[in-house]
Coordinates of C-alpha atoms in Angstrom, one line a residue:
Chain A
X1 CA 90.5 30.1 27.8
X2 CA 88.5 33.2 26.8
X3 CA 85.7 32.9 28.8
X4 CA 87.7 31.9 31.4
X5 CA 89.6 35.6 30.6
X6 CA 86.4 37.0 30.5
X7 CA 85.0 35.7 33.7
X8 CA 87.9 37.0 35.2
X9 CA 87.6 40.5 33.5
X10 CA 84.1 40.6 34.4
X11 CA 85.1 39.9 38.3
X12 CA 87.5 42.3 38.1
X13 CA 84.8 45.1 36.9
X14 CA 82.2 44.2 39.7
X15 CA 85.0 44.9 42.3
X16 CA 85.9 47.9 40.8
X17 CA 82.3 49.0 40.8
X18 CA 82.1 47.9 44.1
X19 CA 84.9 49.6 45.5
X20 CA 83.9 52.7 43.9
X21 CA 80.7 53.2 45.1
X22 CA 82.4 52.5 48.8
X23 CA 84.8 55.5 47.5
X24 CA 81.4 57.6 46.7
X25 CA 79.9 57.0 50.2
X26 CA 83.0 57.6 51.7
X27 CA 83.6 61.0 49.9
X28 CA 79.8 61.9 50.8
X29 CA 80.3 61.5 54.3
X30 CA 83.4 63.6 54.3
X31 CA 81.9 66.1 52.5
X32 CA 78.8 65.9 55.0
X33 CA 81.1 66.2 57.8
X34 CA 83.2 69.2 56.5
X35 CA 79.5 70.8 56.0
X36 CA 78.4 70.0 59.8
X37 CA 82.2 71.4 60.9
X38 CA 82.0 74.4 58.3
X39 CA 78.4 74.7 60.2
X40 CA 80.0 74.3 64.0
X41 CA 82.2 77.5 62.8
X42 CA 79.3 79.6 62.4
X43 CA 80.5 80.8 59.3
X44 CA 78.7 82.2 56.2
X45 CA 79.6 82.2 52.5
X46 CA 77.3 84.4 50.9
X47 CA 78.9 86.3 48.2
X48 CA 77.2 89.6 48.9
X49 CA 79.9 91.9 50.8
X50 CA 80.1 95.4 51.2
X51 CA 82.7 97.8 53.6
X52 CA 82.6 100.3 55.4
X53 CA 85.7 102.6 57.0
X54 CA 85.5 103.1 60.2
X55 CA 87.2 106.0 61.9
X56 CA 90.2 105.6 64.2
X57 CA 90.0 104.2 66.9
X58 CA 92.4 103.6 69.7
X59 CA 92.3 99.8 71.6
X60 CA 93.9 99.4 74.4
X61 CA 94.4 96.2 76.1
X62 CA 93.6 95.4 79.8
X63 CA 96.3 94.5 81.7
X64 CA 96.3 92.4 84.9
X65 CA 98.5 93.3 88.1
X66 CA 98.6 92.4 92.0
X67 CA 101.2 94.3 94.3
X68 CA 101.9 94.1 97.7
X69 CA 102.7 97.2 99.9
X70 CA 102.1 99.5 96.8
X71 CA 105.3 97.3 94.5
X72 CA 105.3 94.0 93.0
X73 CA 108.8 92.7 95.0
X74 CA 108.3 93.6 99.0
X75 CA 110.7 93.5 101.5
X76 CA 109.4 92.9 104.8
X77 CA 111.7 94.8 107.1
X78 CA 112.3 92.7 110.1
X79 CA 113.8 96.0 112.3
X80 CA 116.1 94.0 113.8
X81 CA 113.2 92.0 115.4
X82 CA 114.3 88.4 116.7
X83 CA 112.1 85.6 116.5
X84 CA 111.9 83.4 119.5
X85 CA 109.4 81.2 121.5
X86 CA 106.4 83.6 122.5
X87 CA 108.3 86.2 120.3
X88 CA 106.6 86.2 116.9
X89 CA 107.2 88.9 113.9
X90 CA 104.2 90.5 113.2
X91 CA 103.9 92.1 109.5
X92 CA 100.7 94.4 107.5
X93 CA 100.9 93.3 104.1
X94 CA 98.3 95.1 101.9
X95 CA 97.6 93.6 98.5
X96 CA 96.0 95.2 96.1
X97 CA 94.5 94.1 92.5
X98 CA 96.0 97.0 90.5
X99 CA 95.5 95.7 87.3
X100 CA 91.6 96.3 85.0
X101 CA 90.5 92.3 85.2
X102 CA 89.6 90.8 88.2
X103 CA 91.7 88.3 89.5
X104 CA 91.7 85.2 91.7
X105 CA 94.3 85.0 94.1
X106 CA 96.7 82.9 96.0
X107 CA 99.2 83.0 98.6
X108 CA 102.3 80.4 99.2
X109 CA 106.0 80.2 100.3
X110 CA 107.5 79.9 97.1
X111 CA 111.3 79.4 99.0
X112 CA 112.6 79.2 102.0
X113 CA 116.1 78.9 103.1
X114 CA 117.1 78.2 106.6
X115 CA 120.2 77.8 108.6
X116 CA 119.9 75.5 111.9
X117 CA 116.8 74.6 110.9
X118 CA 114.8 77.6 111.9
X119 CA 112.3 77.4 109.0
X120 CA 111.7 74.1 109.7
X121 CA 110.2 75.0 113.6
X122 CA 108.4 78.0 111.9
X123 CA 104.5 78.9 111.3
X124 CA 102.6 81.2 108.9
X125 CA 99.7 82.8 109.8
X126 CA 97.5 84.9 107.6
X127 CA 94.5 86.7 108.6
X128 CA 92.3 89.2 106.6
X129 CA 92.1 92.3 108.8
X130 CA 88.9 94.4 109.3
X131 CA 88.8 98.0 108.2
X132 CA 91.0 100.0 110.6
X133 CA 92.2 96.8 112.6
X134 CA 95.9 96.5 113.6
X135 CA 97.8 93.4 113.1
X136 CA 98.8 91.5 116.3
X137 CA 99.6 88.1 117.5
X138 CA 97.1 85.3 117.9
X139 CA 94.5 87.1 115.8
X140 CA 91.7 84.6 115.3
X141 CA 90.0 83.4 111.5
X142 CA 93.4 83.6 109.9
X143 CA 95.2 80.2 108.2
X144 CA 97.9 78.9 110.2
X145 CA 100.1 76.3 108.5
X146 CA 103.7 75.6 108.5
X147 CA 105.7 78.3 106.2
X148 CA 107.7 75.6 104.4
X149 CA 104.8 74.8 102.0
X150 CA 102.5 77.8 103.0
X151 CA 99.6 77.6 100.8
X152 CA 95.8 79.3 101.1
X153 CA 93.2 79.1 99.1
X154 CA 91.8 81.3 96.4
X155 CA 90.3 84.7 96.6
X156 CA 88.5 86.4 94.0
X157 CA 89.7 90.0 94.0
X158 CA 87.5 92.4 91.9
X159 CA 89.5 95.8 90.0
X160 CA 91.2 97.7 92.4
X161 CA 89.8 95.3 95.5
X162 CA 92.3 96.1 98.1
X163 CA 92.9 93.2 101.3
X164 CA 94.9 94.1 104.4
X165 CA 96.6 91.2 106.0
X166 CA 98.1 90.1 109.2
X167 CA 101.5 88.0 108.6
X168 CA 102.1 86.6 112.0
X169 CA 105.7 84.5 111.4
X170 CA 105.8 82.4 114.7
X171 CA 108.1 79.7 116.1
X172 CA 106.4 76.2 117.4
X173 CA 105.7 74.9 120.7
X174 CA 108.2 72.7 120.9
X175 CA 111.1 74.3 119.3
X176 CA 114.7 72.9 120.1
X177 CA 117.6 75.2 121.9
X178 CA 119.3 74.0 118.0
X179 CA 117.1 76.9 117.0
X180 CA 118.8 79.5 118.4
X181 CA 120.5 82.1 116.3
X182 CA 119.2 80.4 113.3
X183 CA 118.0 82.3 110.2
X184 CA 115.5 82.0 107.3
X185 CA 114.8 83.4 104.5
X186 CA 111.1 83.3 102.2
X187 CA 109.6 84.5 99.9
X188 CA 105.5 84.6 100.0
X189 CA 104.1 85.0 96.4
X190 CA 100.8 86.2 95.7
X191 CA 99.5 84.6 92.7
X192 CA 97.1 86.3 90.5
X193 CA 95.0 84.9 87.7
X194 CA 92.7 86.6 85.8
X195 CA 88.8 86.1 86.1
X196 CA 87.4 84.1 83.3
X197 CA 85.5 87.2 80.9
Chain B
X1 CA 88.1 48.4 57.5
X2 CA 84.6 48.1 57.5
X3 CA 82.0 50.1 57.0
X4 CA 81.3 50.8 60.9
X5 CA 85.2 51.4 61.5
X6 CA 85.0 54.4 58.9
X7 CA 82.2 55.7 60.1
X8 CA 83.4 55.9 63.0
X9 CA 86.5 57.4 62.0
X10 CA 84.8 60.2 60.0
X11 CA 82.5 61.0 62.5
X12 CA 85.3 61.6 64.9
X13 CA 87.3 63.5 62.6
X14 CA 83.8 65.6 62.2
X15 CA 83.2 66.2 65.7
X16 CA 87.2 66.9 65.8
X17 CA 86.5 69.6 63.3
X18 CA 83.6 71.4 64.9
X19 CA 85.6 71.6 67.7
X20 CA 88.3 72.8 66.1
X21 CA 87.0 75.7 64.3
X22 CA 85.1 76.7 66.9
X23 CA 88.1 77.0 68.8
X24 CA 87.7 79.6 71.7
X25 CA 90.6 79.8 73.4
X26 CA 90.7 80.6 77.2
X27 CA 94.6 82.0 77.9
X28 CA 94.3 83.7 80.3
X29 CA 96.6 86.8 82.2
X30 CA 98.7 86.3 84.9
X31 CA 100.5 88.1 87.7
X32 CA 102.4 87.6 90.7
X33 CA 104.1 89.6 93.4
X34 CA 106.3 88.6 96.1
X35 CA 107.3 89.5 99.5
X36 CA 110.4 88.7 101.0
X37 CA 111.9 88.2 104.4
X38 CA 115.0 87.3 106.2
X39 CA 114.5 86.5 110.1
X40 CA 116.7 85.5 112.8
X41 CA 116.1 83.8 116.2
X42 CA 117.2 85.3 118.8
X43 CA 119.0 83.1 122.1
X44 CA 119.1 83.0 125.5
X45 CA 121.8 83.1 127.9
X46 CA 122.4 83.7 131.5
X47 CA 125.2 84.4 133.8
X48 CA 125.7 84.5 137.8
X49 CA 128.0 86.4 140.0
X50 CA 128.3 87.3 143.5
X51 CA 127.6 83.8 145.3
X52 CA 131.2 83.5 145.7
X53 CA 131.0 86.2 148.6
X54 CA 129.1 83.7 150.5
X55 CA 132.1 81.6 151.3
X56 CA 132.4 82.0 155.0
X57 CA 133.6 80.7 158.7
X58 CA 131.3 81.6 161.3
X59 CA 132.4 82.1 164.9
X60 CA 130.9 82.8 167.8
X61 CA 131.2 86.6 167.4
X62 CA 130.3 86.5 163.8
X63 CA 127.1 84.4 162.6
X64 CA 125.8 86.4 159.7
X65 CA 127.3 86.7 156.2
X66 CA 125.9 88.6 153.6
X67 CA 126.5 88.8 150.0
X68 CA 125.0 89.7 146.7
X69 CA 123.8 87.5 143.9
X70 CA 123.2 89.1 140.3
X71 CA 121.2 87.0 137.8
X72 CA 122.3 88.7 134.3
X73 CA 120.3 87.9 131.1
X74 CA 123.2 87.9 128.1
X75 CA 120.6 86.3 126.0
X76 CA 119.3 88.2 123.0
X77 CA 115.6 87.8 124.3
X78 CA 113.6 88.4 127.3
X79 CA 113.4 84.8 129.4
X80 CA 112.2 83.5 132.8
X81 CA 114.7 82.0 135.2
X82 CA 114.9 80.1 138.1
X83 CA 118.0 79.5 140.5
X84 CA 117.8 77.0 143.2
X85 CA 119.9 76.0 145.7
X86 CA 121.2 72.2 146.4
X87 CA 123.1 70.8 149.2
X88 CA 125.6 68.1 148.2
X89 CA 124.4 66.3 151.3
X90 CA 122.4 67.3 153.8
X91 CA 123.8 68.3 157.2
X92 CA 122.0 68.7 160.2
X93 CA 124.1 72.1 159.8
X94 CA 123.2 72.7 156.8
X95 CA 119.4 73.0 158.1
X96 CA 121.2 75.4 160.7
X97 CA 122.0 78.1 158.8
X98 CA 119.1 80.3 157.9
X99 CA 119.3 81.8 154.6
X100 CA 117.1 84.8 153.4
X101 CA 116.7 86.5 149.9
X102 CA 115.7 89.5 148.7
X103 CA 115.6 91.6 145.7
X104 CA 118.0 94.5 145.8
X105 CA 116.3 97.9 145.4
X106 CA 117.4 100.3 142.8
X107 CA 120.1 102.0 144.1
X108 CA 119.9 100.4 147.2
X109 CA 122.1 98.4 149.3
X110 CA 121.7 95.3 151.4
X111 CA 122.4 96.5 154.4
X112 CA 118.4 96.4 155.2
X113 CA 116.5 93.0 155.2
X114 CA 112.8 93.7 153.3
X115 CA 110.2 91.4 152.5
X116 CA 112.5 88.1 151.9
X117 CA 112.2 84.6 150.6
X118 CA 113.7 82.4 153.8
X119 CA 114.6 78.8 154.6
X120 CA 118.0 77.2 155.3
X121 CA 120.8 75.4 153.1
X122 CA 119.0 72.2 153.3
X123 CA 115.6 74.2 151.8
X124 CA 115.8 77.1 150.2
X125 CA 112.8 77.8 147.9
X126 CA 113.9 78.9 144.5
X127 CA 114.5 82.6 143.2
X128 CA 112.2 83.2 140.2
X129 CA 111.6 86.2 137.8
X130 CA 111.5 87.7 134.1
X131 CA 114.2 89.5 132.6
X132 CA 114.5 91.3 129.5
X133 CA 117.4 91.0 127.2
X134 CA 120.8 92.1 128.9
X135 CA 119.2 93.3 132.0
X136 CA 120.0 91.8 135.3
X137 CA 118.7 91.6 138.9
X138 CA 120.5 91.5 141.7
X139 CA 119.3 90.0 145.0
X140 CA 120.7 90.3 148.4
X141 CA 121.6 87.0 150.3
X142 CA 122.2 86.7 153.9
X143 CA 123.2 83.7 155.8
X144 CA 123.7 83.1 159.7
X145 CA 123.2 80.7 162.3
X146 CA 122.0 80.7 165.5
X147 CA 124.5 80.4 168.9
X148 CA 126.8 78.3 167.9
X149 CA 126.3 75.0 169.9
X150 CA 128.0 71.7 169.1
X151 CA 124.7 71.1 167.4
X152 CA 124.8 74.1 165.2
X153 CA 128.9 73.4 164.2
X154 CA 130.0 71.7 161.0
X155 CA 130.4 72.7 157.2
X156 CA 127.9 72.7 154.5
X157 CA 128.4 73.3 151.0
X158 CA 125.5 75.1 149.4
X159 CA 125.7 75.4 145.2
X160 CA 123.1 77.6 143.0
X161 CA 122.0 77.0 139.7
X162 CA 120.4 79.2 137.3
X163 CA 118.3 77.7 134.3
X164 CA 116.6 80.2 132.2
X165 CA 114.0 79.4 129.9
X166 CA 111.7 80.6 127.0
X167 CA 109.5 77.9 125.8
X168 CA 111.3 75.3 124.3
X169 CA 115.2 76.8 124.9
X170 CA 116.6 76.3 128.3
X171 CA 119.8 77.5 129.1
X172 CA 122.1 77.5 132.6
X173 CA 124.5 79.1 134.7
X174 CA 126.7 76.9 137.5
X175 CA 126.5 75.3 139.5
X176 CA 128.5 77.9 141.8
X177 CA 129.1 76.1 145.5
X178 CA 130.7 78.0 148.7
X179 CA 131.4 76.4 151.7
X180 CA 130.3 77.3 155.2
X181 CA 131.0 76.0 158.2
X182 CA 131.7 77.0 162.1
X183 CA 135.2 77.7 163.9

């Protein structure tokens, strides 16, 4: 009965033993990998330290802006203008980065609205204009797509870049009488991101 | 858990900890600016007058008729248009009456046949032109038959149509029918 007590204490120990050391090489790892991660920070511990004052100073923040005809909301006017087949509306938009990052940016019909289905029968067309060029109808190089879902791609526009662009609004082809007298309404958003510093 | 589980677990939790404090974030700024736009189609519409004035008895002392036919664009935007002539059925009177066309000058009359568009009842070429929006043109008609013979007697009705177009839209006016016919 006692050894039997005793070989059962003595098991007991060697597992305890065992499990400890597992305990130890566990700990050691962690340790090691708090060192490499304390190492990934870059960070120092030396005790030295020493400080200085330094005089004041202003910081000012950056700031990134995009506007469109000189404001951030623009309202095409339309003068009255109707849209028909062969009659498209013809609009200079000029957008400028006015903000201190460059930017990359997009432009897409964010909403449109529509009675008797104009939208639906409608194209966008946008197309970068040359210096001193006028904006007119069937310009070539520009990205025609339907305007319900307008979407180009990205532009990188440096500080202060400023793009002229020809918005031509036109009706299709094929475009049903059920058309007539209809209306729409859209909004075209220029989305700017700033350029990765 | 053995020993390759743990290690596996602490090197993860390692790896997640380098990357972790060496967190750069990359928020970065936005902006956005609209433009905005209501726009409205315009339509087309078109009206006819003045081939009433054609309705007419011929006799032997009278064989021409004249009259005036305006083509009016009501529409909202400029459109073609086209107005032709039909015959219910075709007569041999109906080829008996010559009919010519002309655009009426600018504060001119009809009284003087110019450059013309000519057939008869039973083929008339069609009148075709441009107008802007609520503008109209007017073109003089005249109709008359030659000595009236048994051949050249009878009754003819003579309709015109006017379709205006612009691309897609269409859009008409009529039919408007007169009668002819002899004594």
């Amino acid at each position: 009965m006692t050894r039997f007590s005793l070989a059962r204490r003595t098991g007991r120990h060697v597992r305890r033993a065992g499990a400890g050391r597992r305990l130890a090489g566990t700990a050691a790892l962690l340790a090691g990998s708090v060192a490499v991660a304390l190492i990934g920070t870059g960070g120092t511990y030396a005790l030295w330290n020493d400080s200085a004052v330094a005089g004041m100073g202003t910081i000012r923040s950056g700031s990134t802006a995009i506007t469109v005809n000189g404001v951030q909301d623009y309202r095409i006017p339309t003068d009255a203008r109707l849209l028909g087949p062969g009659h498209p509306l013809l609009s200079t938009l000029t957008v400028k980065n006015s903000g201190t990052t460059s930017v990359t940016a997009k432009v897409s019909t964010t909403s449109v609205t529509q009675t008797g289905a104009l939208a639906d029968n409608l194209t966008a067309t946008l197309t970068s204009l040359p210096a001193g060029g006028s904006c007119s109808a069937g310009l070539p190089g520009g990205l025609t797509a339907p305007l319900i879902g307008y979407t180009t791609t990205v532009q990188v526009l440096p500080v202060g870049a400023v793009i002229e662009l020809c918005l031509e609004i036109k009706m299709i082809a094929n475009a049903g009488t059920t058309t007539q007298n209809g209306t729409a309404t859209y909004i075209m958003t220029f989305d700017a991101v700033q350029v990765r510093p | 858990m053995t020993i390759r589980f743990r290690l596996a677990a602490i090197l993860a939790i390692c790896g997640f900890l380098v990357f972790a404090s060496t967190g750069v974030s990359y928020a970065l700024w936005t902006a956005r600016a609209t433009a905005t736009s209501t726009i409205a189609a315009g339509n087309i519409d078109v009206s006819q007058t003045g081939f009433e004035s054609l309705q007419y008895t011929f006799a032997p002392n009278s064989r021409v008729r004249g009259g005036e036919l305006t083509i009016h664009n009501t529409g909202t935007l400029g459109a073609s248009y086209t107005a032709v002539f039909t015959v219910a059925d075709s007569t041999s009177f109906a080829a008996a009456v010559t009919v010519q066309a002309w655009v009426k000058p600018d504060g001119g009359s009809c009284a003087i046949a110019r450059a013309s568009i000519t057939g008869t009842w039973a083929s008339m070429p069609p009148l075709t032109g441009t107008l802007d929006a609520g503008t109209s043109t007017i073109y003089c008609l005249s109709t008359s038959v030659s000595a009236p013979t048994a051949a050249h007697a009878g009754s003819v009705t003579p309709a015109v149509t006017v379709t205006s177009t612009l691309g897609g839209w269409s859009t008409i006016a009529g039919p408007v029918r007169v009668t002819q016919n002899t004594k």
